[in-house]
PDB file of C-alpha atoms in Angstrom:
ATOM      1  CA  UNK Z  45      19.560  40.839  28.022  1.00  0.00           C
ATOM      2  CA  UNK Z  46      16.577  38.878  26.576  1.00  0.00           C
ATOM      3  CA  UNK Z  47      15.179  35.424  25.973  1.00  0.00           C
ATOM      4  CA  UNK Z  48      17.073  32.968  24.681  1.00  0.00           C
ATOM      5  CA  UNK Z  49      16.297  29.593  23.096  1.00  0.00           C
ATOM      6  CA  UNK Z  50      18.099  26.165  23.988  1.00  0.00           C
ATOM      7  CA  UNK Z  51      17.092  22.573  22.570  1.00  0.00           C
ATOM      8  CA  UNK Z  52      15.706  21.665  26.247  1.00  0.00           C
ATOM      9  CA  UNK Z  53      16.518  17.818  26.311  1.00  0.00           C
ATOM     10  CA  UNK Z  54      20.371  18.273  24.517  1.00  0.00           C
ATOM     11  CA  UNK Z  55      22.627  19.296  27.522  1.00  0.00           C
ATOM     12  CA  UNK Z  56      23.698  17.310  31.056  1.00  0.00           C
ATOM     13  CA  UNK Z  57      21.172  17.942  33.524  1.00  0.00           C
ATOM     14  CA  UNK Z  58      21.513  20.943  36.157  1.00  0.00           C
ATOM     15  CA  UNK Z  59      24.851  21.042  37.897  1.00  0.00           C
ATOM     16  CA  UNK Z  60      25.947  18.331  35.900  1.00  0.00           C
ATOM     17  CA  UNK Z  61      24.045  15.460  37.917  1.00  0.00           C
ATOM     18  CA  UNK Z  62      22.641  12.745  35.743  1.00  0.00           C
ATOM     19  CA  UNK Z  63      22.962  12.514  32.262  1.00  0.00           C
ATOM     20  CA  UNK Z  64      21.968  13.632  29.003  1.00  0.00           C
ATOM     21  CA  UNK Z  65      18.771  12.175  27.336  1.00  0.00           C
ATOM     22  CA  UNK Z  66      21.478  10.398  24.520  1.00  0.00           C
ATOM     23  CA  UNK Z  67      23.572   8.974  27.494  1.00  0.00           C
ATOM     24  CA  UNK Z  68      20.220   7.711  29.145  1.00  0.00           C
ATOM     25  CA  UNK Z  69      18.805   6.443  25.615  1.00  0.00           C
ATOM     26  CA  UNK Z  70      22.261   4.555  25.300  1.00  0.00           C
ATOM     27  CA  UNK Z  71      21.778   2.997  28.588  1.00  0.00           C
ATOM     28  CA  UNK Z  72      17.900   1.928  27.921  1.00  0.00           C
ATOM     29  CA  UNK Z  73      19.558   0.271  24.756  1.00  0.00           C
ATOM     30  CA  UNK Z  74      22.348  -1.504  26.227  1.00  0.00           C
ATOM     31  CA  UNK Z  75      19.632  -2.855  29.106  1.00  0.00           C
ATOM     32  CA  UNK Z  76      17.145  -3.618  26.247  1.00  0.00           C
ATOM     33  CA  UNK Z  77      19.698  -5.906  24.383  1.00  0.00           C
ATOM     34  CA  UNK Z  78      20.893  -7.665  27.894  1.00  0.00           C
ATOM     35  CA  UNK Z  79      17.503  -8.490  28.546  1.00  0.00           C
ATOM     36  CA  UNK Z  80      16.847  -9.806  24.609  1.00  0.00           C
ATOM     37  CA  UNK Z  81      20.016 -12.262  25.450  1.00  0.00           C
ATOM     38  CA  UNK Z  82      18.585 -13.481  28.582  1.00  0.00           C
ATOM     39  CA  UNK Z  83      15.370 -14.281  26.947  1.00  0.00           C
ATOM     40  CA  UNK Z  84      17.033 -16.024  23.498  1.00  0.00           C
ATOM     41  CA  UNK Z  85      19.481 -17.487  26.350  1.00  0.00           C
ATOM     42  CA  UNK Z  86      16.229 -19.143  28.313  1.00  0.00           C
ATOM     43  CA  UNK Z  87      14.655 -20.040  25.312  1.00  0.00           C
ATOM     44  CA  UNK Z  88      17.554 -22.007  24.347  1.00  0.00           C
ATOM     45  CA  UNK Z  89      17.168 -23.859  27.728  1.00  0.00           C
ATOM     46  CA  UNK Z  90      13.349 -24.320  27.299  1.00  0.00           C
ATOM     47  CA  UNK Z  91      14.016 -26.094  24.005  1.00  0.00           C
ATOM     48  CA  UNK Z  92      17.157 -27.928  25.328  1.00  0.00           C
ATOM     49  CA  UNK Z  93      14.261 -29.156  28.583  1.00  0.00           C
ATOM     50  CA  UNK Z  94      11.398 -30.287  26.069  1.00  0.00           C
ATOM     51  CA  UNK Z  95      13.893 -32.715  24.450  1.00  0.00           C
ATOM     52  CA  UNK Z  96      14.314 -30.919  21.003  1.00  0.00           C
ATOM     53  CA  UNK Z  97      17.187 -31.499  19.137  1.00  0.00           C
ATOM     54  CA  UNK Z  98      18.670 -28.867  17.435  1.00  0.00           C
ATOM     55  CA  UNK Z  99      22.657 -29.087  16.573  1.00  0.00           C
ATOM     56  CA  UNK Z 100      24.182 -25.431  17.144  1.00  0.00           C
ATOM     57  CA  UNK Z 101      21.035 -23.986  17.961  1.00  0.00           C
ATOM     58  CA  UNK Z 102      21.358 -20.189  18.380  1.00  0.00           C
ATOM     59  CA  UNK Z 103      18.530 -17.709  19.333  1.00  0.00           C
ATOM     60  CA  UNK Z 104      19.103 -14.242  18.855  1.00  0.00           C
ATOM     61  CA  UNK Z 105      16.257 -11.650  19.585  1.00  0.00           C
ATOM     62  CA  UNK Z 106      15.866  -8.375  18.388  1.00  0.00           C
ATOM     63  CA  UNK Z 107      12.731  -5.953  19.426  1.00  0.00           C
ATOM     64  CA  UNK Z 108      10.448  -8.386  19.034  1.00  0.00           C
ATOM     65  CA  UNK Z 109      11.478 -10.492  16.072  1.00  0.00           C
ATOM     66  CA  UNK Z 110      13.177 -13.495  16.884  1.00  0.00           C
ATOM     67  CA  UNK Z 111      16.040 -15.218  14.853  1.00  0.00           C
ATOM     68  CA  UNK Z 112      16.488 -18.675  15.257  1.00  0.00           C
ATOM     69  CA  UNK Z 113      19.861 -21.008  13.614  1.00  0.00           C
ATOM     70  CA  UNK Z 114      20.428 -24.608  13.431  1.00  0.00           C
ATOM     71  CA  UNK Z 115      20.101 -28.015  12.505  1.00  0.00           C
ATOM     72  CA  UNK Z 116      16.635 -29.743  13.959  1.00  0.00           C
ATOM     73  CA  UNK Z 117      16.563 -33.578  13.756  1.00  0.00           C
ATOM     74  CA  UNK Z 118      13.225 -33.009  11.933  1.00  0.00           C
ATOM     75  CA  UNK Z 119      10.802 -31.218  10.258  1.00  0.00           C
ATOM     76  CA  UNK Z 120       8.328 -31.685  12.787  1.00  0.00           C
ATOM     77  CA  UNK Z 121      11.453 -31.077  15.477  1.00  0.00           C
ATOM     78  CA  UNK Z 122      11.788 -27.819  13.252  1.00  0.00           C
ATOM     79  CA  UNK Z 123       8.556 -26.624  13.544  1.00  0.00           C
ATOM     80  CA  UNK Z 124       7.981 -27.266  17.191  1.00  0.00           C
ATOM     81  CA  UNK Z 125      10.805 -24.993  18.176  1.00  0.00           C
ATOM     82  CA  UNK Z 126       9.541 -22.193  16.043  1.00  0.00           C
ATOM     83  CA  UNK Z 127       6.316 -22.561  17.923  1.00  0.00           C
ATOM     84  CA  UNK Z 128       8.127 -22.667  21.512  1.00  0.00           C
ATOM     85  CA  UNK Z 129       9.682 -19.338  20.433  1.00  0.00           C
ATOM     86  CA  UNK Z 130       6.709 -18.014  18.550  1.00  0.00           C
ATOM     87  CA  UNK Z 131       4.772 -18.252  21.264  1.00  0.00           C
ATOM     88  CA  UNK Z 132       6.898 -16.584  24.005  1.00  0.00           C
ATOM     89  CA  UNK Z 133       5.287 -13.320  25.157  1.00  0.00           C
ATOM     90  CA  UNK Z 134       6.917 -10.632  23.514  1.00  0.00           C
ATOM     91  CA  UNK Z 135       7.777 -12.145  20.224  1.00  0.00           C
ATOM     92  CA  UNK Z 136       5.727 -11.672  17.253  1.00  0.00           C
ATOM     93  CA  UNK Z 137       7.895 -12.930  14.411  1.00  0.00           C
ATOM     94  CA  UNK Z 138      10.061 -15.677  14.370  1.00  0.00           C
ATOM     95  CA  UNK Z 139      12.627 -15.572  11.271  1.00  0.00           C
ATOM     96  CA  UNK Z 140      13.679 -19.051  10.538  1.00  0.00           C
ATOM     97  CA  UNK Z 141      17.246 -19.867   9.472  1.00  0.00           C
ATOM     98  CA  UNK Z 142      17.513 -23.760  11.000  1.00  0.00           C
ATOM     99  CA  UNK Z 143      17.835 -26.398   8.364  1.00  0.00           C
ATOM    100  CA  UNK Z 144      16.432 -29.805   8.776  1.00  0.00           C
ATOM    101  CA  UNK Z 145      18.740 -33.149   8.828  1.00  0.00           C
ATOM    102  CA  UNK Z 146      15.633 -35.435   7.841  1.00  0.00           C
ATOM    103  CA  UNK Z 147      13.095 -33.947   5.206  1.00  0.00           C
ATOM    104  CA  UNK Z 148       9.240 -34.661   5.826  1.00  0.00           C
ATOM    105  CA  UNK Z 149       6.347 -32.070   4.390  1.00  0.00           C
ATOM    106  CA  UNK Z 150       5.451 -29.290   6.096  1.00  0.00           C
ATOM    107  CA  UNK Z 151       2.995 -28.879   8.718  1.00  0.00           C
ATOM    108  CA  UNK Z 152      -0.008 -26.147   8.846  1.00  0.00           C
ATOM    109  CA  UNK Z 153       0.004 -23.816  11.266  1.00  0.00           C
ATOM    110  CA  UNK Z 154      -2.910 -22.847  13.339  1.00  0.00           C
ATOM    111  CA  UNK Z 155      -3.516 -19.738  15.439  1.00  0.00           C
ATOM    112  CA  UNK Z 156      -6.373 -20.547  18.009  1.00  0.00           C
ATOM    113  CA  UNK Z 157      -9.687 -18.430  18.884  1.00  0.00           C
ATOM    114  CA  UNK Z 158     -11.777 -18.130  21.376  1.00  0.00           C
ATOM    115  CA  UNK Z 159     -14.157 -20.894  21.249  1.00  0.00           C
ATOM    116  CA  UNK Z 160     -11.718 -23.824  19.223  1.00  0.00           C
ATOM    117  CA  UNK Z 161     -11.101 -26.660  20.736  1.00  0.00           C
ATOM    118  CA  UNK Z 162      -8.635 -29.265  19.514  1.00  0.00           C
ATOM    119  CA  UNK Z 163     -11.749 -31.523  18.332  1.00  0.00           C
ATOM    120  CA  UNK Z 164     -13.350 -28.467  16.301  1.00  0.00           C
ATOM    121  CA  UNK Z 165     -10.031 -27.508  15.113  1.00  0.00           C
ATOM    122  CA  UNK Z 166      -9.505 -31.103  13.809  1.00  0.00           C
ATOM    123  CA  UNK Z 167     -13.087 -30.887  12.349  1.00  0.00           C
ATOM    124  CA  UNK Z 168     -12.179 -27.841  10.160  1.00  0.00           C
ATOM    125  CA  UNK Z 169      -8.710 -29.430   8.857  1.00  0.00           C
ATOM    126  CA  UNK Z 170      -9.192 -33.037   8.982  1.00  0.00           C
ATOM    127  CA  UNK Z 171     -12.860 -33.270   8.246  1.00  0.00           C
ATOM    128  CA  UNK Z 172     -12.994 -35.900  11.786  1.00  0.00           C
ATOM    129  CA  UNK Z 173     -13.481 -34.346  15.614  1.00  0.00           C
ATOM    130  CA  UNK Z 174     -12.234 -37.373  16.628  1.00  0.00           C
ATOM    131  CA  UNK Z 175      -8.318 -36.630  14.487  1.00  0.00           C
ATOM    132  CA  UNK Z 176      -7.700 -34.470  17.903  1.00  0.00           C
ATOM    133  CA  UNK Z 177      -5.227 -36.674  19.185  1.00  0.00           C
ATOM    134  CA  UNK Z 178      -2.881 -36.018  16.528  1.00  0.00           C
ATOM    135  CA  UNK Z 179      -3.212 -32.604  16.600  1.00  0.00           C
ATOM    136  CA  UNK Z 180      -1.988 -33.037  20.740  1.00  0.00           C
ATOM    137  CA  UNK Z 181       0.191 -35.230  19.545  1.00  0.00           C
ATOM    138  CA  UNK Z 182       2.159 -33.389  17.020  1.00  0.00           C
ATOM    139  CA  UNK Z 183       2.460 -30.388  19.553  1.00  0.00           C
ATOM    140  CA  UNK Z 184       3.675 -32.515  22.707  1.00  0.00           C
ATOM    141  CA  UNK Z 185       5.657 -31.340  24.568  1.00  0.00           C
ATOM    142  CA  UNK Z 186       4.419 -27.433  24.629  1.00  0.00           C
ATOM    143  CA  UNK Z 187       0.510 -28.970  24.848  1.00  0.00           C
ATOM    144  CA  UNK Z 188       0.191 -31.175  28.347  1.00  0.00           C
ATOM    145  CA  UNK Z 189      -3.434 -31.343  28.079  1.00  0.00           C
ATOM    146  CA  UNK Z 190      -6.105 -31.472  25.091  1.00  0.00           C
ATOM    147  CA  UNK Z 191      -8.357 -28.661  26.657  1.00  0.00           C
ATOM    148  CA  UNK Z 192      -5.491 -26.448  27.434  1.00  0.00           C
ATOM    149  CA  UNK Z 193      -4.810 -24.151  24.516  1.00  0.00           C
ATOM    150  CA  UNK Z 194      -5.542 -20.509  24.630  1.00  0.00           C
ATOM    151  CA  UNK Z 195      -6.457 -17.948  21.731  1.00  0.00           C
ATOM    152  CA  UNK Z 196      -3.607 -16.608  20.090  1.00  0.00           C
ATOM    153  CA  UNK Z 197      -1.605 -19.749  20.379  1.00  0.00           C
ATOM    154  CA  UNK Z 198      -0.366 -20.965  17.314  1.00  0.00           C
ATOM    155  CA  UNK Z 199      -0.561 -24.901  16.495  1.00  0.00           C
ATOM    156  CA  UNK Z 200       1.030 -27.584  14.605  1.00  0.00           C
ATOM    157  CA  UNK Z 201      -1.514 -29.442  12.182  1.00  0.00           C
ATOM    158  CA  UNK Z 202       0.413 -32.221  10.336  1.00  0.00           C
ATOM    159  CA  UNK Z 203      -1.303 -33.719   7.541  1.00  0.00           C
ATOM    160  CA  UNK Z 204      -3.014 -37.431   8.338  1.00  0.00           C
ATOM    161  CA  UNK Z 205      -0.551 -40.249   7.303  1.00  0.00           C
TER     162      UNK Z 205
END
């Protein structure tokens, strides 16, 4: 006889208990997407709990990209959502589809640092420490507090009327 070669991950495992690495990928996959619609599902109900209104809002997440549909109320409505999502652990792109019922101007978008605080982040963008409150304002209800932001949150910053 002699040595022979086999690819050592292709076949069903010894005495054909447990599965092949292709059956056991498929599985991981089918568990990975389950737990991508629970998440997209609880989003959903986060945003549904802070108030926003979206018509036919529909999250769908994929790796770690999510997809958001619907109509917000607002631009500002718009925007908040993409920030509830956007900052969900795990997601690090938010593709938005929604469309917006009433038009305003966009908002900037902040992503915090250690250090900021809503005052010095008003300082940079509004030229006035003291503009903080609108910065809280425009991301109520996701802020509760002024001092509680943490770095690598990303912010609403609305320009001053």
């Amino acid at each position: 006889m002699g040595l022979f070669s086999f690819i050592k991950n292709a076949g069903a495992k010894i005495f054909g208990i447990g599965k092949t690495d292709t059956e056991e990928a498929a599985e991981a996959a089918a568990k990975e997407l389950k737990l991508e619609q629970l998440a997209a599902q609880k989003l959903e109900e986060t945003i549904k709990d802070l108030q926003l209104e979206v018509e036919n809002l529909n999250i769908a997440i994929d790796d770690d990209t999510a997809t958001i549909n619907g109509e917000a109320l607002d631009q500002a409505t718009r925007e908040k959502v993409i920030l509830v999502v956007g900052n969900s652990n795990g997601i690090a792109t938010v593709d938005d589809q929604m469309t917006v019922e009433n038009t305003e101007p966009e908002a900037q978008f902040h992503t915090v640092v250690s250090g900021d605080t809503l005052g010095k982040i008003a300082k940079t963008y509004y030229g006035n420490a003291m503009a903080y409150p609108t910065i809280f304002e425009a991301n109520k209800p996701m802020l509760t507090h002024p001092d509680k932001i943490y770095p690598g949150q990303v912010l609403r910053i609305p320009a001053l009327d």
